[in-house]
């Protein structure tokens, strides 16, 4: 079977989709910037309540996973199917680890009564309420993207197994990889804005 | 059949060195965030994040080897995001 493929068109389409994702998170960061400007002191105090070590660990996890995805493309190009699948499995495991960290992080915050509309938050300064609402919205939306990325990469691995992704045709892997890198890219900004502000 | 790639192959070593740079920058941004620079802290954090993002985009996401179409449309997207952020600060300043 000789299907004609337009890989450049396919990749361009993926980038166009990524632009919409950039604007989606960009909009949320704009809200963050506005509220930071209006409630700077509350934001700084609230940021200190987040666990920096946890945030840094998740940053490292995503960076390593991003490397694995990029390396898996090289592996496919070199027809090293096994290596490509191993690298993608590591990525999936790291994605899972990221979500486990997030689970404990959110769980701990819930235990402290920090969640939208909680009784403990009622008397908080307005800026603190806004900070944690944004924290849950942005990291929550990001977490959903991690899950989608993991599903995409699982499908990609299946395609490599089935030889649907090969050295002469791997645009699906490239596009799934682009999505995963974007998720990493967004975290690169979430980390300093929420965990590191002083 | 259109030929699969002008796709550029990147060596594992090169990708790994990019990873090391990214990890080093992460360490740096954590360290510098503990140093009190006043209101400059947030700008340094955003600057380092932007440098990290550039490495991910250029090498992991192959932007460096992409066509003019993708490069220019990406910059346009970032440009519009900058306008959005700029208008927001404009609004706050004169409200």
PDB file of C-alpha atoms in Angstrom:
ATOM      1  CA  UNK A   1       0.000   0.000   0.000  1.00  0.00           C
ATOM      2  CA  UNK A   2       1.430   3.304  -0.989  1.00  0.00           C
ATOM      3  CA  UNK A   3      -0.402   6.157   0.625  1.00  0.00           C
ATOM      4  CA  UNK A   4       0.829   9.589  -0.137  1.00  0.00           C
ATOM      5  CA  UNK A   5       1.711  11.442   3.010  1.00  0.00           C
ATOM      6  CA  UNK A   6       2.224  15.106   3.638  1.00  0.00           C
ATOM      7  CA  UNK A   7       4.336  15.104   6.755  1.00  0.00           C
ATOM      8  CA  UNK A   8       5.168  18.804   6.539  1.00  0.00           C
ATOM      9  CA  UNK A   9       1.464  19.613   6.383  1.00  0.00           C
ATOM     10  CA  UNK A  10       0.808  17.286   9.289  1.00  0.00           C
ATOM     11  CA  UNK A  11       3.475  18.900  11.444  1.00  0.00           C
ATOM     12  CA  UNK A  12       2.310  22.387  10.493  1.00  0.00           C
ATOM     13  CA  UNK A  13      -1.199  21.445  11.586  1.00  0.00           C
ATOM     14  CA  UNK A  14       0.151  20.231  14.917  1.00  0.00           C
ATOM     15  CA  UNK A  15       1.979  23.507  15.452  1.00  0.00           C
ATOM     16  CA  UNK A  16      -1.211  25.451  14.672  1.00  0.00           C
ATOM     17  CA  UNK A  17      -2.944  23.442  17.381  1.00  0.00           C
ATOM     18  CA  UNK A  18      -0.081  24.155  19.786  1.00  0.00           C
ATOM     19  CA  UNK A  19      -0.571  27.898  19.182  1.00  0.00           C
ATOM     20  CA  UNK A  20      -4.126  27.591  20.458  1.00  0.00           C
ATOM     21  CA  UNK A  21      -2.776  25.787  23.530  1.00  0.00           C
ATOM     22  CA  UNK A  22      -0.233  28.565  24.068  1.00  0.00           C
ATOM     23  CA  UNK A  23      -3.048  31.134  23.985  1.00  0.00           C
ATOM     24  CA  UNK A  24      -5.178  29.022  26.352  1.00  0.00           C
ATOM     25  CA  UNK A  25      -2.481  28.912  29.023  1.00  0.00           C
ATOM     26  CA  UNK A  26      -1.286  32.378  28.031  1.00  0.00           C
ATOM     27  CA  UNK A  27      -4.715  33.739  28.950  1.00  0.00           C
ATOM     28  CA  UNK A  28      -4.469  32.138  32.372  1.00  0.00           C
ATOM     29  CA  UNK A  29      -0.984  33.583  32.878  1.00  0.00           C
ATOM     30  CA  UNK A  30      -2.388  37.013  31.974  1.00  0.00           C
ATOM     31  CA  UNK A  31      -4.934  36.621  34.782  1.00  0.00           C
ATOM     32  CA  UNK A  32      -2.091  35.571  37.076  1.00  0.00           C
ATOM     33  CA  UNK A  33      -0.068  38.664  36.118  1.00  0.00           C
ATOM     34  CA  UNK A  34      -3.007  41.000  36.729  1.00  0.00           C
ATOM     35  CA  UNK A  35      -3.801  39.557  40.163  1.00  0.00           C
ATOM     36  CA  UNK A  36      -0.107  39.418  41.066  1.00  0.00           C
ATOM     37  CA  UNK A  37       0.088  43.117  40.305  1.00  0.00           C
ATOM     38  CA  UNK A  38      -2.998  43.865  42.412  1.00  0.00           C
ATOM     39  CA  UNK A  39      -2.227  41.541  45.344  1.00  0.00           C
ATOM     40  CA  UNK A  40       1.565  41.182  45.268  1.00  0.00           C
ATOM     41  CA  UNK A  41       2.024  40.660  49.008  1.00  0.00           C
ATOM     42  CA  UNK A  42      -0.735  38.038  49.282  1.00  0.00           C
ATOM     43  CA  UNK A  43       0.681  36.183  46.271  1.00  0.00           C
ATOM     44  CA  UNK A  44       4.173  36.108  47.744  1.00  0.00           C
ATOM     45  CA  UNK A  45       2.883  34.883  51.111  1.00  0.00           C
ATOM     46  CA  UNK A  46       0.741  32.203  49.439  1.00  0.00           C
ATOM     47  CA  UNK A  47       3.583  31.052  47.197  1.00  0.00           C
ATOM     48  CA  UNK A  48       5.582  30.205  50.307  1.00  0.00           C
ATOM     49  CA  UNK A  49       2.870  27.734  51.313  1.00  0.00           C
ATOM     50  CA  UNK A  50       3.626  25.588  48.263  1.00  0.00           C
ATOM     51  CA  UNK A  51       6.259  22.879  48.531  1.00  0.00           C
ATOM     52  CA  UNK A  52       9.217  24.059  46.451  1.00  0.00           C
ATOM     53  CA  UNK A  53      10.939  20.661  46.607  1.00  0.00           C
ATOM     54  CA  UNK A  54       7.845  18.989  45.185  1.00  0.00           C
ATOM     55  CA  UNK A  55       7.657  21.582  42.404  1.00  0.00           C
ATOM     56  CA  UNK A  56      11.358  21.233  41.598  1.00  0.00           C
ATOM     57  CA  UNK A  57      11.071  17.420  41.561  1.00  0.00           C
ATOM     58  CA  UNK A  58       8.202  17.642  39.080  1.00  0.00           C
ATOM     59  CA  UNK A  59      10.245  20.041  36.936  1.00  0.00           C
ATOM     60  CA  UNK A  60      13.140  17.570  36.802  1.00  0.00           C
ATOM     61  CA  UNK A  61      10.725  14.700  36.056  1.00  0.00           C
ATOM     62  CA  UNK A  62       9.228  16.539  33.088  1.00  0.00           C
ATOM     63  CA  UNK A  63      12.594  17.660  31.723  1.00  0.00           C
ATOM     64  CA  UNK A  64      13.945  14.092  31.759  1.00  0.00           C
ATOM     65  CA  UNK A  65      10.724  12.807  30.172  1.00  0.00           C
ATOM     66  CA  UNK A  66      11.024  15.450  27.451  1.00  0.00           C
ATOM     67  CA  UNK A  67      14.572  14.287  26.733  1.00  0.00           C
ATOM     68  CA  UNK A  68      13.343  10.669  26.461  1.00  0.00           C
ATOM     69  CA  UNK A  69      10.686  11.627  23.910  1.00  0.00           C
ATOM     70  CA  UNK A  70      13.177  13.617  21.827  1.00  0.00           C
ATOM     71  CA  UNK A  71      15.649  10.700  21.968  1.00  0.00           C
ATOM     72  CA  UNK A  72      12.920   8.224  20.953  1.00  0.00           C
ATOM     73  CA  UNK A  73      12.552  10.089  17.645  1.00  0.00           C
ATOM     74  CA  UNK A  74      16.258   9.582  16.971  1.00  0.00           C
ATOM     75  CA  UNK A  75      15.873   5.903  17.927  1.00  0.00           C
ATOM     76  CA  UNK A  76      13.021   5.443  15.442  1.00  0.00           C
ATOM     77  CA  UNK A  77      15.053   7.192  12.754  1.00  0.00           C
ATOM     78  CA  UNK A  78      17.848   4.683  13.427  1.00  0.00           C
ATOM     79  CA  UNK A  79      15.341   1.800  13.297  1.00  0.00           C
ATOM     80  CA  UNK A  80      16.008   0.916  16.936  1.00  0.00           C
ATOM     81  CA  UNK A  81      12.468  -0.061  17.768  1.00  0.00           C
ATOM     82  CA  UNK A  82      13.239  -1.546  21.172  1.00  0.00           C
ATOM     83  CA  UNK A  83      15.147   1.509  22.351  1.00  0.00           C
ATOM     84  CA  UNK A  84      12.362   3.808  21.155  1.00  0.00           C
ATOM     85  CA  UNK A  85       9.775   1.814  23.100  1.00  0.00           C
ATOM     86  CA  UNK A  86      11.973   1.741  26.203  1.00  0.00           C
ATOM     87  CA  UNK A  87      12.402   5.515  26.073  1.00  0.00           C
ATOM     88  CA  UNK A  88       8.658   6.024  25.662  1.00  0.00           C
ATOM     89  CA  UNK A  89       7.963   3.623  28.553  1.00  0.00           C
ATOM     90  CA  UNK A  90      10.287   5.690  30.751  1.00  0.00           C
ATOM     91  CA  UNK A  91       8.378   8.809  29.663  1.00  0.00           C
ATOM     92  CA  UNK A  92       5.064   7.209  30.607  1.00  0.00           C
ATOM     93  CA  UNK A  93       6.462   6.121  33.977  1.00  0.00           C
ATOM     94  CA  UNK A  94       7.739   9.656  34.618  1.00  0.00           C
ATOM     95  CA  UNK A  95       4.357  11.097  33.631  1.00  0.00           C
ATOM     96  CA  UNK A  96       2.732   8.766  36.118  1.00  0.00           C
ATOM     97  CA  UNK A  97       5.226   9.794  38.800  1.00  0.00           C
ATOM     98  CA  UNK A  98       4.387  13.441  38.095  1.00  0.00           C
ATOM     99  CA  UNK A  99       0.695  12.724  38.662  1.00  0.00           C
ATOM    100  CA  UNK A 100       1.430  10.822  41.900  1.00  0.00           C
ATOM    101  CA  UNK A 101       3.378  13.834  43.195  1.00  0.00           C
ATOM    102  CA  UNK A 102       0.504  16.096  42.226  1.00  0.00           C
ATOM    103  CA  UNK A 103      -1.930  13.794  44.027  1.00  0.00           C
ATOM    104  CA  UNK A 104       0.031  14.026  47.267  1.00  0.00           C
ATOM    105  CA  UNK A 105       0.562  17.740  46.853  1.00  0.00           C
ATOM    106  CA  UNK A 106      -3.113  18.485  46.288  1.00  0.00           C
ATOM    107  CA  UNK A 107      -4.106  15.995  48.993  1.00  0.00           C
ATOM    108  CA  UNK A 108      -1.906  17.758  51.517  1.00  0.00           C
ATOM    109  CA  UNK A 109      -3.428  21.116  50.581  1.00  0.00           C
ATOM    110  CA  UNK A 110      -6.936  19.679  50.962  1.00  0.00           C
ATOM    111  CA  UNK A 111      -6.012  18.394  54.433  1.00  0.00           C
ATOM    112  CA  UNK A 112      -4.973  21.933  55.377  1.00  0.00           C
ATOM    113  CA  UNK A 113      -8.355  23.177  54.177  1.00  0.00           C
ATOM    114  CA  UNK A 114      -6.872  24.956  51.192  1.00  0.00           C
ATOM    115  CA  UNK A 115      -9.288  24.460  48.334  1.00  0.00           C
ATOM    116  CA  UNK A 116     -11.790  26.726  46.585  1.00  0.00           C
ATOM    117  CA  UNK A 117     -14.751  27.672  48.765  1.00  0.00           C
ATOM    118  CA  UNK A 118     -13.457  25.818  51.833  1.00  0.00           C
ATOM    119  CA  UNK A 119     -14.467  27.126  55.274  1.00  0.00           C
ATOM    120  CA  UNK A 120     -10.810  27.687  56.170  1.00  0.00           C
ATOM    121  CA  UNK A 121     -10.342  29.924  53.132  1.00  0.00           C
ATOM    122  CA  UNK A 122     -13.309  32.187  53.913  1.00  0.00           C
ATOM    123  CA  UNK A 123     -11.368  34.529  56.188  1.00  0.00           C
ATOM    124  CA  UNK A 124      -8.271  34.574  53.994  1.00  0.00           C
ATOM    125  CA  UNK A 125      -7.129  37.755  52.308  1.00  0.00           C
ATOM    126  CA  UNK A 126      -8.613  38.151  48.838  1.00  0.00           C
ATOM    127  CA  UNK A 127      -5.225  37.701  47.149  1.00  0.00           C
ATOM    128  CA  UNK A 128      -4.672  34.341  48.836  1.00  0.00           C
ATOM    129  CA  UNK A 129      -8.035  33.075  47.598  1.00  0.00           C
ATOM    130  CA  UNK A 130      -7.191  34.223  44.061  1.00  0.00           C
ATOM    131  CA  UNK A 131      -3.723  32.653  44.228  1.00  0.00           C
ATOM    132  CA  UNK A 132      -4.988  29.225  45.217  1.00  0.00           C
ATOM    133  CA  UNK A 133      -7.927  29.363  42.777  1.00  0.00           C
ATOM    134  CA  UNK A 134      -5.418  30.029  39.994  1.00  0.00           C
ATOM    135  CA  UNK A 135      -3.120  27.341  41.375  1.00  0.00           C
ATOM    136  CA  UNK A 136      -5.859  24.713  41.146  1.00  0.00           C
ATOM    137  CA  UNK A 137      -7.105  25.916  37.755  1.00  0.00           C
ATOM    138  CA  UNK A 138      -3.707  26.083  36.075  1.00  0.00           C
ATOM    139  CA  UNK A 139      -2.100  22.968  37.594  1.00  0.00           C
ATOM    140  CA  UNK A 140      -5.392  21.102  37.131  1.00  0.00           C
ATOM    141  CA  UNK A 141      -5.617  21.995  33.456  1.00  0.00           C
ATOM    142  CA  UNK A 142      -1.941  21.133  33.103  1.00  0.00           C
ATOM    143  CA  UNK A 143      -2.554  17.771  34.807  1.00  0.00           C
ATOM    144  CA  UNK A 144      -5.306  16.984  32.288  1.00  0.00           C
ATOM    145  CA  UNK A 145      -2.767  17.712  29.543  1.00  0.00           C
ATOM    146  CA  UNK A 146      -0.329  15.257  31.149  1.00  0.00           C
ATOM    147  CA  UNK A 147      -3.018  12.557  31.052  1.00  0.00           C
ATOM    148  CA  UNK A 148      -3.835  13.300  27.397  1.00  0.00           C
ATOM    149  CA  UNK A 149      -0.119  13.295  26.559  1.00  0.00           C
ATOM    150  CA  UNK A 150       0.309   9.914  28.240  1.00  0.00           C
ATOM    151  CA  UNK A 151      -2.604   8.475  26.240  1.00  0.00           C
ATOM    152  CA  UNK A 152      -1.090   9.864  23.021  1.00  0.00           C
ATOM    153  CA  UNK A 153       2.331   8.411  23.804  1.00  0.00           C
ATOM    154  CA  UNK A 154       0.787   5.021  24.663  1.00  0.00           C
ATOM    155  CA  UNK A 155      -0.904   4.966  21.244  1.00  0.00           C
ATOM    156  CA  UNK A 156       2.422   5.987  19.701  1.00  0.00           C
ATOM    157  CA  UNK A 157       4.152   3.043  21.370  1.00  0.00           C
ATOM    158  CA  UNK A 158       1.490   0.704  20.062  1.00  0.00           C
ATOM    159  CA  UNK A 159       2.053   2.090  16.548  1.00  0.00           C
ATOM    160  CA  UNK A 160       5.791   1.480  16.865  1.00  0.00           C
ATOM    161  CA  UNK A 161       5.056  -2.131  17.882  1.00  0.00           C
ATOM    162  CA  UNK A 162       2.740  -2.520  14.883  1.00  0.00           C
ATOM    163  CA  UNK A 163       5.330  -0.940  12.560  1.00  0.00           C
ATOM    164  CA  UNK A 164       2.906   1.846  11.718  1.00  0.00           C
ATOM    165  CA  UNK A 165       5.635   4.199  12.888  1.00  0.00           C
ATOM    166  CA  UNK A 166       8.895   3.435  11.107  1.00  0.00           C
ATOM    167  CA  UNK A 167      12.132   5.106  10.118  1.00  0.00           C
ATOM    168  CA  UNK A 168      10.483   6.266   6.890  1.00  0.00           C
ATOM    169  CA  UNK A 169       7.244   7.392   8.490  1.00  0.00           C
ATOM    170  CA  UNK A 170       7.181   8.759  12.018  1.00  0.00           C
ATOM    171  CA  UNK A 171       5.235  12.010  11.897  1.00  0.00           C
ATOM    172  CA  UNK A 172       2.733  10.679  14.454  1.00  0.00           C
ATOM    173  CA  UNK A 173       5.569  10.240  16.933  1.00  0.00           C
ATOM    174  CA  UNK A 174       6.844  13.726  16.134  1.00  0.00           C
ATOM    175  CA  UNK A 175       3.424  15.273  16.742  1.00  0.00           C
ATOM    176  CA  UNK A 176       2.777  13.329  19.957  1.00  0.00           C
ATOM    177  CA  UNK A 177       6.271  14.399  21.056  1.00  0.00           C
ATOM    178  CA  UNK A 178       5.497  18.035  20.273  1.00  0.00           C
ATOM    179  CA  UNK A 179       2.421  17.816  22.488  1.00  0.00           C
ATOM    180  CA  UNK A 180       4.450  16.329  25.347  1.00  0.00           C
ATOM    181  CA  UNK A 181       7.133  19.017  25.010  1.00  0.00           C
ATOM    182  CA  UNK A 182       4.458  21.715  25.132  1.00  0.00           C
ATOM    183  CA  UNK A 183       3.181  20.276  28.400  1.00  0.00           C
ATOM    184  CA  UNK A 184       6.758  20.463  29.705  1.00  0.00           C
ATOM    185  CA  UNK A 185       7.092  23.995  28.349  1.00  0.00           C
ATOM    186  CA  UNK A 186       4.019  25.180  30.265  1.00  0.00           C
ATOM    187  CA  UNK A 187       5.321  23.632  33.472  1.00  0.00           C
ATOM    188  CA  UNK A 188       8.595  25.529  32.986  1.00  0.00           C
ATOM    189  CA  UNK A 189       6.543  28.712  33.549  1.00  0.00           C
ATOM    190  CA  UNK A 190       4.176  27.332  36.190  1.00  0.00           C
ATOM    191  CA  UNK A 191       7.083  26.303  38.426  1.00  0.00           C
ATOM    192  CA  UNK A 192       8.663  29.742  39.047  1.00  0.00           C
ATOM    193  CA  UNK A 193       5.344  31.622  39.059  1.00  0.00           C
ATOM    194  CA  UNK A 194       3.765  29.483  41.761  1.00  0.00           C
ATOM    195  CA  UNK A 195       6.549  27.764  43.661  1.00  0.00           C
ATOM    196  CA  UNK A 196       9.437  30.213  43.553  1.00  0.00           C
ATOM    197  CA  UNK A 197       7.978  33.666  44.045  1.00  0.00           C
ATOM    198  CA  UNK A 198       9.556  35.357  47.019  1.00  0.00           C
TER     199      UNK A 198
ATOM    200  CA  UNK B   1       4.878  10.002  -2.313  1.00  0.00           C
ATOM    201  CA  UNK B   2       6.254  13.043  -0.626  1.00  0.00           C
ATOM    202  CA  UNK B   3       9.563  12.273   0.908  1.00  0.00           C
ATOM    203  CA  UNK B   4       9.479  11.908   4.704  1.00  0.00           C
ATOM    204  CA  UNK B   5      11.848  14.255   6.056  1.00  0.00           C
ATOM    205  CA  UNK B   6      13.937  16.952   5.530  1.00  0.00           C
ATOM    206  CA  UNK B   7      13.660  15.741   9.126  1.00  0.00           C
ATOM    207  CA  UNK B   8      16.886  16.312  10.926  1.00  0.00           C
ATOM    208  CA  UNK B   9      18.376  13.600  13.124  1.00  0.00           C
ATOM    209  CA  UNK B  10      19.731  14.739  16.469  1.00  0.00           C
ATOM    210  CA  UNK B  11      22.349  12.685  18.283  1.00  0.00           C
ATOM    211  CA  UNK B  12      21.630  11.328  21.758  1.00  0.00           C
ATOM    212  CA  UNK B  13      24.695  13.151  23.061  1.00  0.00           C
ATOM    213  CA  UNK B  14      23.428  16.493  21.852  1.00  0.00           C
ATOM    214  CA  UNK B  15      19.960  15.932  23.288  1.00  0.00           C
ATOM    215  CA  UNK B  16      21.493  14.818  26.569  1.00  0.00           C
ATOM    216  CA  UNK B  17      23.650  17.936  26.789  1.00  0.00           C
ATOM    217  CA  UNK B  18      20.496  20.030  26.269  1.00  0.00           C
ATOM    218  CA  UNK B  19      18.932  18.112  29.170  1.00  0.00           C
ATOM    219  CA  UNK B  20      21.956  18.898  31.358  1.00  0.00           C
ATOM    220  CA  UNK B  21      21.691  22.605  30.477  1.00  0.00           C
ATOM    221  CA  UNK B  22      17.982  22.544  31.370  1.00  0.00           C
ATOM    222  CA  UNK B  23      18.668  20.835  34.709  1.00  0.00           C
ATOM    223  CA  UNK B  24      21.436  23.322  35.498  1.00  0.00           C
ATOM    224  CA  UNK B  25      19.107  26.238  34.714  1.00  0.00           C
ATOM    225  CA  UNK B  26      16.464  24.695  36.985  1.00  0.00           C
ATOM    226  CA  UNK B  27      19.018  24.550  39.793  1.00  0.00           C
ATOM    227  CA  UNK B  28      20.010  28.137  39.073  1.00  0.00           C
ATOM    228  CA  UNK B  29      16.447  29.447  39.127  1.00  0.00           C
ATOM    229  CA  UNK B  30      15.773  27.698  42.463  1.00  0.00           C
ATOM    230  CA  UNK B  31      18.984  29.129  43.913  1.00  0.00           C
ATOM    231  CA  UNK B  32      18.418  32.680  42.688  1.00  0.00           C
ATOM    232  CA  UNK B  33      14.818  32.650  43.937  1.00  0.00           C
ATOM    233  CA  UNK B  34      16.192  32.279  47.500  1.00  0.00           C
ATOM    234  CA  UNK B  35      18.327  35.394  47.069  1.00  0.00           C
ATOM    235  CA  UNK B  36      16.390  38.546  47.832  1.00  0.00           C
ATOM    236  CA  UNK B  37      16.551  40.755  44.745  1.00  0.00           C
ATOM    237  CA  UNK B  38      13.383  42.636  45.626  1.00  0.00           C
ATOM    238  CA  UNK B  39      10.974  43.071  42.743  1.00  0.00           C
ATOM    239  CA  UNK B  40      13.647  41.806  40.320  1.00  0.00           C
ATOM    240  CA  UNK B  41      13.126  38.229  41.558  1.00  0.00           C
ATOM    241  CA  UNK B  42      10.057  37.635  39.438  1.00  0.00           C
ATOM    242  CA  UNK B  43      11.727  39.064  36.328  1.00  0.00           C
ATOM    243  CA  UNK B  44      14.812  36.872  36.796  1.00  0.00           C
ATOM    244  CA  UNK B  45      12.524  33.846  37.260  1.00  0.00           C
ATOM    245  CA  UNK B  46      10.640  34.654  34.049  1.00  0.00           C
ATOM    246  CA  UNK B  47      13.883  35.306  32.166  1.00  0.00           C
ATOM    247  CA  UNK B  48      15.396  31.950  33.189  1.00  0.00           C
ATOM    248  CA  UNK B  49      12.096  30.199  32.353  1.00  0.00           C
ATOM    249  CA  UNK B  50      12.165  31.822  28.902  1.00  0.00           C
ATOM    250  CA  UNK B  51      15.737  30.645  28.303  1.00  0.00           C
ATOM    251  CA  UNK B  52      14.742  27.116  29.335  1.00  0.00           C
ATOM    252  CA  UNK B  53      11.679  27.290  27.076  1.00  0.00           C
ATOM    253  CA  UNK B  54      13.890  28.389  24.168  1.00  0.00           C
ATOM    254  CA  UNK B  55      16.130  25.325  24.561  1.00  0.00           C
ATOM    255  CA  UNK B  56      13.107  23.007  24.652  1.00  0.00           C
ATOM    256  CA  UNK B  57      11.605  24.706  21.591  1.00  0.00           C
ATOM    257  CA  UNK B  58      14.779  24.902  19.512  1.00  0.00           C
ATOM    258  CA  UNK B  59      16.154  21.417  20.147  1.00  0.00           C
ATOM    259  CA  UNK B  60      13.572  19.090  21.702  1.00  0.00           C
ATOM    260  CA  UNK B  61      10.805  20.486  19.508  1.00  0.00           C
ATOM    261  CA  UNK B  62      13.112  20.852  16.456  1.00  0.00           C
ATOM    262  CA  UNK B  63      12.047  24.461  15.908  1.00  0.00           C
ATOM    263  CA  UNK B  64      15.598  25.270  14.852  1.00  0.00           C
ATOM    264  CA  UNK B  65      15.272  22.943  11.864  1.00  0.00           C
ATOM    265  CA  UNK B  66      11.697  23.833  10.938  1.00  0.00           C
ATOM    266  CA  UNK B  67      10.487  25.781   7.923  1.00  0.00           C
ATOM    267  CA  UNK B  68      10.144  29.549   7.787  1.00  0.00           C
ATOM    268  CA  UNK B  69       6.361  29.100   7.932  1.00  0.00           C
ATOM    269  CA  UNK B  70       6.454  27.410  11.349  1.00  0.00           C
ATOM    270  CA  UNK B  71       9.172  29.662  12.737  1.00  0.00           C
ATOM    271  CA  UNK B  72       7.388  32.865  11.722  1.00  0.00           C
ATOM    272  CA  UNK B  73       3.928  31.714  12.781  1.00  0.00           C
ATOM    273  CA  UNK B  74       5.338  30.691  16.163  1.00  0.00           C
ATOM    274  CA  UNK B  75       6.910  34.112  16.658  1.00  0.00           C
ATOM    275  CA  UNK B  76       3.621  35.722  15.612  1.00  0.00           C
ATOM    276  CA  UNK B  77       1.815  33.698  18.294  1.00  0.00           C
ATOM    277  CA  UNK B  78       4.261  34.829  20.951  1.00  0.00           C
ATOM    278  CA  UNK B  79       3.937  38.372  19.599  1.00  0.00           C
ATOM    279  CA  UNK B  80       0.159  38.330  20.019  1.00  0.00           C
ATOM    280  CA  UNK B  81       0.536  36.892  23.513  1.00  0.00           C
ATOM    281  CA  UNK B  82       2.891  39.778  24.325  1.00  0.00           C
ATOM    282  CA  UNK B  83       0.288  42.266  23.009  1.00  0.00           C
ATOM    283  CA  UNK B  84      -2.356  40.599  25.182  1.00  0.00           C
ATOM    284  CA  UNK B  85      -0.138  40.869  28.264  1.00  0.00           C
ATOM    285  CA  UNK B  86       0.838  44.441  27.333  1.00  0.00           C
ATOM    286  CA  UNK B  87      -2.791  45.588  27.003  1.00  0.00           C
ATOM    287  CA  UNK B  88      -3.583  44.004  30.346  1.00  0.00           C
ATOM    288  CA  UNK B  89      -0.862  46.012  32.115  1.00  0.00           C
ATOM    289  CA  UNK B  90      -1.986  49.108  30.229  1.00  0.00           C
ATOM    290  CA  UNK B  91      -5.495  48.568  31.563  1.00  0.00           C
ATOM    291  CA  UNK B  92      -4.275  48.113  35.138  1.00  0.00           C
ATOM    292  CA  UNK B  93      -2.003  51.156  35.003  1.00  0.00           C
ATOM    293  CA  UNK B  94      -4.730  53.565  33.856  1.00  0.00           C
ATOM    294  CA  UNK B  95      -7.730  52.101  35.615  1.00  0.00           C
TER     295      UNK B  95
END
